[in-house]
CSV table of C-alpha atoms in Angstrom, one decimal:
chain,number,residue,atom,x,y,z
A,1018,MET,CA,0.0,14.0,13.5
A,1019,ASN,CA,1.6,10.7,14.5
A,1020,ALA,CA,1.7,12.1,18.1
A,1021,PRO,CA,2.3,9.1,20.6
A,1022,ALA,CA,-0.2,8.1,24.0
A,1023,GLY,CA,-3.0,6.4,23.0
A,1024,SER,CA,-3.5,2.5,22.4
A,1025,ARG,CA,-7.1,2.8,20.6
A,1026,LEU,CA,-8.4,4.8,17.9
A,1027,ARG,CA,-12.1,5.9,16.9
A,1028,PRO,CA,-12.8,5.8,13.1
A,1029,SER,CA,-11.8,8.8,11.2
A,1030,ARG,CA,-13.4,11.0,9.0
A,1031,GLU,CA,-11.5,12.2,5.7
A,1032,PRO,CA,-8.9,14.2,6.6
A,1033,GLN,CA,-9.0,18.1,6.5
A,1034,THR,CA,-6.5,21.1,6.5
A,1035,ALA,CA,-6.6,22.8,9.9
A,1036,ASP,CA,-6.6,26.5,10.2
A,1037,LEU,CA,-3.0,26.0,12.1
A,1038,GLN,CA,1.4,27.5,11.1
A,1039,PRO,CA,3.7,24.5,12.8
A,1040,GLN,CA,6.3,22.5,13.4
A,1041,GLY,CA,7.4,18.5,13.7
A,1042,GLY,CA,5.8,15.2,12.9
A,1043,SER,CA,3.1,13.0,15.1
A,1044,ALA,CA,0.5,10.3,15.2
A,1045,MET,CA,-2.8,10.6,15.7
A,1046,GLU,CA,-6.6,10.2,15.3
A,1047,PRO,CA,-8.1,11.7,12.3
A,1048,PRO,CA,-7.4,15.7,12.1
A,1049,ALA,CA,-9.7,17.7,13.1
A,1050,ARG,CA,-10.2,22.2,14.4
A,1051,SER,CA,-7.9,22.2,16.9
A,1052,ASP,CA,-6.9,25.1,19.5
A,1053,ALA,CA,-3.3,24.9,19.1
A,1054,GLY,CA,-2.6,28.2,18.0
A,1055,ALA,CA,-5.3,29.9,20.6
A,1056,GLU,CA,-2.8,28.1,22.8
A,1057,LEU,CA,0.6,28.9,21.1
A,1058,ASN,CA,-1.1,33.0,21.7
A,1059,ALA,CA,-2.1,32.5,25.3
A,1060,GLY,CA,1.7,31.3,26.0
A,1061,PRO,CA,4.4,34.1,27.1
A,1062,GLY,CA,5.7,35.5,23.9
A,1063,ARG,CA,8.4,37.0,22.7
A,1064,PRO,CA,9.7,41.0,23.9
A,1065,PRO,CA,9.1,43.0,21.4
A,1066,PRO,CA,12.4,43.6,19.3
A,1067,GLN,CA,14.5,47.1,20.6
A,1068,ARG,CA,15.9,49.1,18.1
A,1069,VAL,CA,17.8,52.7,18.6
A,1070,ARG,CA,16.4,55.9,18.8
A,1071,PHE,CA,18.0,59.4,19.6
A,1072,LEU,CA,15.5,60.9,22.3
A,1073,PRO,CA,16.1,64.9,24.1
A,1074,ALA,CA,17.1,64.7,27.6
A,1075,PRO,CA,19.2,67.6,29.9
A,1076,GLY,CA,22.9,67.9,29.1
A,1077,ARG,CA,25.1,70.1,30.2
A,1078,ASP,CA,24.3,73.8,31.3
A,1079,GLY,CA,20.7,72.8,31.3
A,1080,ALA,CA,20.9,72.3,27.1
A,1081,ILE,CA,19.1,69.6,25.5
A,1082,GLU,CA,20.9,66.4,24.3
A,1083,LEU,CA,20.1,63.7,21.8
A,1084,VAL,CA,21.2,60.9,23.4
A,1085,PRO,CA,21.0,57.3,21.9
A,1086,THR,CA,18.5,54.8,23.7
A,1087,MET,CA,16.9,51.6,22.9
A,1088,VAL,CA,13.0,51.7,23.1
A,1089,PRO,CA,11.0,48.4,22.0
A,1090,VAL,CA,9.3,48.6,18.2
A,1091,LEU,CA,5.9,49.1,19.2
A,1092,ALA,CA,4.2,48.1,16.1
A,1093,GLU,CA,5.4,44.5,16.9
A,1094,HIS,CA,3.6,44.6,20.7
A,1095,PRO,CA,0.7,42.1,20.3
A,1096,LEU,CA,-1.7,44.8,21.4
A,1097,VAL,CA,-1.0,46.1,17.8
A,1098,ARG,CA,-0.3,43.5,15.4
A,1099,GLY,CA,-2.6,41.1,16.8
A,1100,PRO,CA,-2.6,37.4,17.8
A,1101,ARG,CA,1.2,36.3,16.5
A,1102,PHE,CA,-0.2,32.6,15.2
A,1103,ARG,CA,-3.2,33.2,12.9
A,1104,ARG,CA,-3.1,29.7,11.7
A,1105,LEU,CA,-1.1,26.9,11.9
A,1106,LYS,CA,-0.6,24.7,8.7
A,1107,VAL,CA,-1.0,20.9,9.4
A,1108,GLY,CA,-0.6,18.6,6.2
A,1109,ALA,CA,-1.8,15.1,5.9
A,1110,GLY,CA,0.4,11.3,5.6
A,1111,HIS,CA,-1.3,8.2,4.4
A,1112,ARG,CA,-4.7,8.7,4.1
A,1113,LEU,CA,-7.4,6.8,6.1
A,1114,ASP,CA,-11.0,6.1,4.6
A,1115,VAL,CA,-13.9,7.4,5.9
A,1116,LYS,CA,-14.8,3.5,7.3
A,1117,ALA,CA,-10.9,2.8,8.9
A,1118,SER,CA,-9.7,3.6,11.8
A,1119,GLY,CA,-6.2,3.5,13.4
A,1120,VAL,CA,-2.7,5.6,13.0
A,1121,PHE,CA,-2.8,8.8,11.2
A,1122,VAL,CA,0.1,10.9,10.7
A,1123,LEU,CA,-0.1,14.4,10.0
A,1124,GLY,CA,3.0,16.8,10.0
A,1125,ILE,CA,3.2,20.5,11.4
A,1126,GLY,CA,5.3,23.0,9.9
A,1127,HIS,CA,8.5,21.2,9.3
A,1128,GLY,CA,7.0,18.0,10.1
A,1129,ASN,CA,5.2,18.9,6.2
A,1130,LYS,CA,8.9,18.4,4.7
A,1131,LEU,CA,9.4,15.3,6.6
A,1132,LEU,CA,6.0,13.7,5.5
A,1133,THR,CA,7.3,14.0,1.7
A,1134,ASP,CA,10.6,12.8,3.2
A,1135,LEU,CA,8.5,9.7,4.6
A,1136,TYR,CA,6.6,9.0,1.6
A,1137,ASN,CA,10.0,8.6,-0.7
A,1138,CYS,CA,11.0,6.2,1.9
A,1139,HIS,CA,8.2,4.1,0.8
A,1140,LEU,CA,7.8,2.2,4.2
A,1141,SER,CA,5.0,-0.5,5.1
A,1142,ARG,CA,2.5,-0.7,6.7
A,1143,ALA,CA,0.4,-2.4,9.1
A,1144,TYR,CA,-3.3,-3.2,9.2
A,1145,THR,CA,-5.7,-5.0,11.9
A,1146,VAL,CA,-8.7,-6.4,9.3
A,1147,GLY,CA,-11.7,-8.2,9.8
A,1148,GLY,CA,-13.9,-10.6,8.1
A,1149,LEU,CA,-17.2,-12.2,8.0
A,1150,PHE,CA,-18.2,-15.4,6.1
A,1151,GLY,CA,-21.2,-16.2,3.9
A,1152,LYS,CA,-22.2,-13.4,2.5
A,1153,ALA,CA,-21.0,-10.3,0.0
A,1154,THR,CA,-21.4,-6.5,-0.5
A,1155,ASP,CA,-21.7,-4.4,-3.3
A,1156,ASP,CA,-18.7,-2.8,-1.4
A,1157,PHE,CA,-17.1,-5.7,-0.1
A,1158,SER,CA,-18.1,-4.2,4.1
A,1159,ASP,CA,-20.4,-5.4,6.2
A,1160,THR,CA,-22.5,-2.2,6.0
A,1161,GLY,CA,-22.7,-2.3,2.2
A,1162,LYS,CA,-25.9,-3.6,0.2
A,1163,LEU,CA,-26.1,-7.1,0.2
A,1164,VAL,CA,-25.8,-9.2,-2.5
A,1165,GLU,CA,-25.4,-13.0,-2.0
A,1166,LYS,CA,-25.6,-15.5,1.1
A,1167,THR,CA,-23.7,-18.7,1.2
A,1168,THR,CA,-22.3,-21.4,3.5
A,1169,PHE,CA,-19.2,-21.3,5.2
A,1170,ASP,CA,-19.4,-25.3,7.5
A,1171,HIS,CA,-16.4,-26.5,4.8
A,1172,ILE,CA,-14.2,-23.3,6.0
A,1173,THR,CA,-11.0,-24.3,7.9
A,1174,ARG,CA,-8.1,-22.1,9.6
A,1175,GLU,CA,-6.2,-24.8,7.4
A,1176,LYS,CA,-7.3,-23.5,4.2
A,1177,LEU,CA,-7.7,-20.1,5.1
A,1178,GLU,CA,-3.2,-19.9,5.6
A,1179,ARG,CA,-3.2,-21.8,2.9
A,1180,ILE,CA,-5.1,-19.2,0.7
A,1181,LEU,CA,-2.9,-16.7,2.5
A,1182,ALA,CA,0.5,-18.6,1.7
A,1183,VAL,CA,-0.7,-17.7,-1.9
A,1184,ILE,CA,-1.5,-14.6,-1.0
A,1185,GLN,CA,2.3,-13.7,0.1
A,1186,GLY,CA,4.4,-15.8,-2.4
A,1187,THR,CA,2.5,-14.2,-5.3
A,1188,ASN,CA,2.8,-10.7,-3.7
A,1189,HIS,CA,7.1,-11.1,-3.1
A,1190,LYS,CA,7.1,-12.2,-6.7
A,1191,ALA,CA,5.6,-8.6,-7.4
A,1192,LEU,CA,8.2,-7.0,-4.8
A,1193,LEU,CA,11.2,-8.3,-6.2
A,1194,MET,CA,9.8,-7.3,-9.9
A,1195,HIS,CA,8.7,-3.5,-8.8
A,1196,SER,CA,12.1,-3.2,-6.5
A,1197,ASN,CA,14.1,-2.9,-10.3
A,1198,ILE,CA,17.3,-4.8,-8.5
A,1199,ASP,CA,19.1,-7.9,-9.7
A,1200,MET,CA,19.0,-10.7,-6.7
A,1201,LYS,CA,22.2,-12.0,-7.6
A,1202,THR,CA,24.3,-8.8,-6.9
A,1203,GLN,CA,25.9,-7.4,-3.5
A,1204,GLU,CA,23.9,-4.4,-3.5
A,1205,ALA,CA,20.6,-6.6,-3.5
A,1206,TYR,CA,22.3,-8.4,-0.6
A,1207,GLU,CA,23.3,-5.7,1.0
A,1208,LEU,CA,19.8,-4.5,0.3
A,1209,ALA,CA,18.3,-7.5,2.2
A,1210,VAL,CA,20.5,-7.3,5.2
A,1211,ARG,CA,18.9,-4.0,6.0
A,1212,GLY,CA,15.6,-4.4,5.2
A,1213,LEU,CA,15.3,-1.9,2.2
A,1214,ILE,CA,14.2,-4.1,-0.5
A,1215,ARG,CA,10.9,-2.7,-2.0
A,1216,PRO,CA,9.8,-0.3,-4.5
A,1217,MET,CA,11.3,3.3,-4.5
A,1218,GLY,CA,8.3,4.2,-6.7
A,1219,LYS,CA,5.2,4.1,-7.9
A,1220,SER,CA,4.3,0.3,-7.7
A,1221,PRO,CA,0.8,-1.7,-7.9
A,1222,PRO,CA,-0.5,-2.3,-3.6
A,1223,ILE,CA,2.4,-4.8,-2.0
A,1224,ILE,CA,1.0,-7.3,0.5
A,1225,THR,CA,4.8,-8.1,1.9
A,1226,ALA,CA,2.6,-10.1,4.9
A,1227,VAL,CA,-0.5,-11.5,6.0
A,1228,ARG,CA,-1.2,-14.0,8.5
A,1229,CYS,CA,-4.4,-15.2,10.1
A,1230,VAL,CA,-4.4,-13.9,14.1
A,1231,GLN,CA,-7.9,-15.0,14.7
A,1232,PHE,CA,-10.6,-17.8,13.4
A,1233,ALA,CA,-14.2,-18.3,15.2
A,1234,PRO,CA,-16.3,-18.7,12.0
A,1235,PRO,CA,-17.8,-17.2,10.5
A,1236,GLU,CA,-15.7,-14.2,11.8
A,1237,PHE,CA,-12.1,-14.1,11.1
A,1238,GLN,CA,-9.2,-11.3,11.7
A,1239,LEU,CA,-6.3,-11.0,9.9
A,1240,GLU,CA,-2.9,-9.0,10.1
A,1241,ILE,CA,-1.7,-7.5,7.4
A,1242,HIS,CA,1.6,-5.6,6.8
A,1243,CYS,CA,1.7,-3.6,2.9
A,1244,LEU,CA,3.0,-0.7,0.6
A,1245,HIS,CA,1.0,1.2,-1.6
A,1246,GLU,CA,-2.0,0.5,-0.7
A,1247,THR,CA,-5.9,1.7,0.1
A,1248,GLN,CA,-8.2,0.7,2.8
A,1249,GLN,CA,-10.9,-0.3,-0.1
A,1250,TYR,CA,-8.2,-2.8,-1.6
A,1251,LEU,CA,-8.1,-4.4,1.5
A,1252,ARG,CA,-11.3,-5.1,1.6
A,1253,LYS,CA,-11.1,-6.0,-1.7
A,1254,MET,CA,-9.1,-8.5,-0.8
A,1255,VAL,CA,-11.2,-10.0,2.1
A,1256,HIS,CA,-13.7,-10.4,-0.9
A,1257,GLU,CA,-11.5,-12.4,-2.8
A,1258,ILE,CA,-10.2,-14.8,-0.2
A,1259,GLY,CA,-14.1,-16.0,0.4
A,1260,LEU,CA,-14.3,-16.5,-3.4
A,1261,GLU,CA,-11.3,-18.4,-3.1
A,1262,LEU,CA,-12.3,-20.4,-0.4
A,1263,LYS,CA,-15.7,-21.3,-2.2
A,1264,SER,CA,-18.0,-19.5,-0.3
A,1265,SER,CA,-18.3,-15.2,0.4
A,1266,ALA,CA,-16.8,-12.9,2.5
A,1267,VAL,CA,-17.2,-9.1,3.8
A,1268,CYS,CA,-14.6,-6.7,5.7
A,1269,THR,CA,-15.6,-6.2,9.3
A,1270,GLN,CA,-13.0,-3.6,10.6
A,1271,VAL,CA,-9.9,-1.9,8.6
A,1272,ARG,CA,-8.0,-0.6,11.8
A,1273,ARG,CA,-4.0,0.6,10.9
A,1274,THR,CA,-1.7,0.0,13.6
A,1275,ARG,CA,1.1,0.9,12.3
A,1276,ASP,CA,2.2,3.3,9.6
A,1277,GLY,CA,6.1,3.4,8.9
A,1278,VAL,CA,7.8,4.4,11.6
A,1279,PHE,CA,4.7,4.8,13.4
A,1280,THR,CA,2.8,2.8,16.0
A,1281,LEU,CA,-0.4,3.0,17.9
A,1282,ASP,CA,1.5,3.5,20.9
A,1283,ASP,CA,2.8,7.3,19.2
A,1284,ALA,CA,-0.6,8.1,18.7
A,1285,LEU,CA,-3.1,10.6,20.7
A,1286,LEU,CA,-6.2,10.4,21.0
A,1287,ARG,CA,-8.8,13.3,20.5
A,1288,SER,CA,-9.2,13.9,24.1
A,1289,GLN,CA,-5.2,14.0,23.8
A,1290,TRP,CA,-5.4,16.6,21.7
A,1291,ASN,CA,-3.4,19.8,23.0
A,1292,LEU,CA,-0.6,21.8,22.8
A,1293,GLN,CA,1.6,20.4,25.4
A,1294,ASN,CA,0.7,16.6,24.2
A,1295,VAL,CA,1.6,17.4,20.2
A,1296,ARG,CA,4.6,18.8,21.4
A,1297,THR,CA,5.7,16.0,23.6
A,1298,ALA,CA,4.8,13.7,20.9
A,1299,ILE,CA,7.2,15.4,18.2
A,1300,TRP,CA,9.6,15.4,20.2
A,1301,SER,CA,9.7,11.9,21.0
A,1302,CYS,CA,9.4,11.2,17.2
A,1303,GLN,CA,11.8,12.9,15.7
A,1304,PHE,CA,14.8,10.9,16.0
A,1305,LYS,CA,13.6,7.6,14.8
A,1306,VAL,CA,12.2,9.7,11.6
A,1307,GLN,CA,15.0,11.2,11.2
A,1308,ALA,CA,17.0,8.1,11.9
A,1309,GLU,CA,14.6,6.0,9.0
A,1310,ILE,CA,15.2,8.8,6.3
A,1311,GLU,CA,18.8,8.6,6.5
A,1312,ARG,CA,18.9,5.0,6.8
A,1313,THR,CA,16.2,4.6,3.6
A,1314,LEU,CA,17.6,8.2,1.7
A,1315,GLY,CA,21.0,8.0,2.4
A,1316,HIS,CA,20.9,11.5,4.0
A,1317,ARG,CA,20.3,13.8,6.9
A,1318,ASP,CA,17.5,16.5,6.7
A,1319,GLY,CA,19.8,19.9,7.1
A,1320,SER,CA,17.8,21.4,9.9
A,1321,ASP,CA,17.1,20.1,13.2
A,1322,LEU,CA,13.3,19.6,14.1
A,1323,PRO,CA,12.1,22.8,15.3
A,1324,ARG,CA,10.3,23.2,18.7
A,1325,LEU,CA,7.0,23.9,18.8
A,1326,GLY,CA,6.1,26.8,21.2
A,1327,VAL,CA,6.9,30.4,22.0
A,1328,GLU,CA,10.0,30.0,20.4
A,1329,THR,CA,8.7,29.4,16.6
A,1330,ALA,CA,6.3,32.4,17.1
A,1331,HIS,CA,8.0,34.3,14.3
A,1332,ALA,CA,7.5,31.1,11.5
A,1333,ALA,CA,3.6,31.8,12.2
A,1334,ASP,CA,2.9,34.8,11.1
A,1335,SER,CA,0.5,35.7,8.0
């Protein structure tokens, strides 16, 4: 989930669906099996529902009378029906491939619907991307099969930044084109003021901002903000930057530092995955999630984000 708290995330695996049924959205490291269901079942549960039964009781003159009495429904008792939480359904947001790391957003229960709303917002994501000049591989990563070695002594930071400026300018034109907005209208002005000029449908990957944050040849590091990208697209971008600089380059790192409204400050490390931390993460993120959905899509989700706790037990029956 995009649940909050760590500052560094380890590389992820291809997202899986955890056997867990839920509530809320949050950011974390790549998903894995969780004991959240066991923790929920171990907590205090709701008392069994009551119903009216007519039970015999002594009456006047020693006669037996039927008296209405509230008694628990034993069919709902934990010893009869078993654990209330048998599984929780966890949905995945924008995926991270096996070679990438960083913020990975999960939705629990009601959060699965919010994941769809956030997807429809088409929010940008930010990455820290590392590169290494002087060689090329078959998959653009530093772990791929080496296909070429080149010189890089002629590359300067100024030359790299000129290439980045060209990339950003080209992608800015693509952003405006795929936004399908007449830039001479009042609507375009209002959307620009609100920061909402972006494609609201399918489009090719678009780089909204890119800058060099570290340059120590042969190594360099970029900060990239983008839409509709894949991690492999970013690796290929590093490769193409190397070609533009009359050299070659491979990608050494792809780390997502922000996914829409979720940042590394919102993320939970795998060692922090427990019921209390997940619940805290959901509560700390729910208001900014709702605010972004309302700002971008122009509507508010009709239901409040439910609490992840024993109160949600009835939603997890299966």
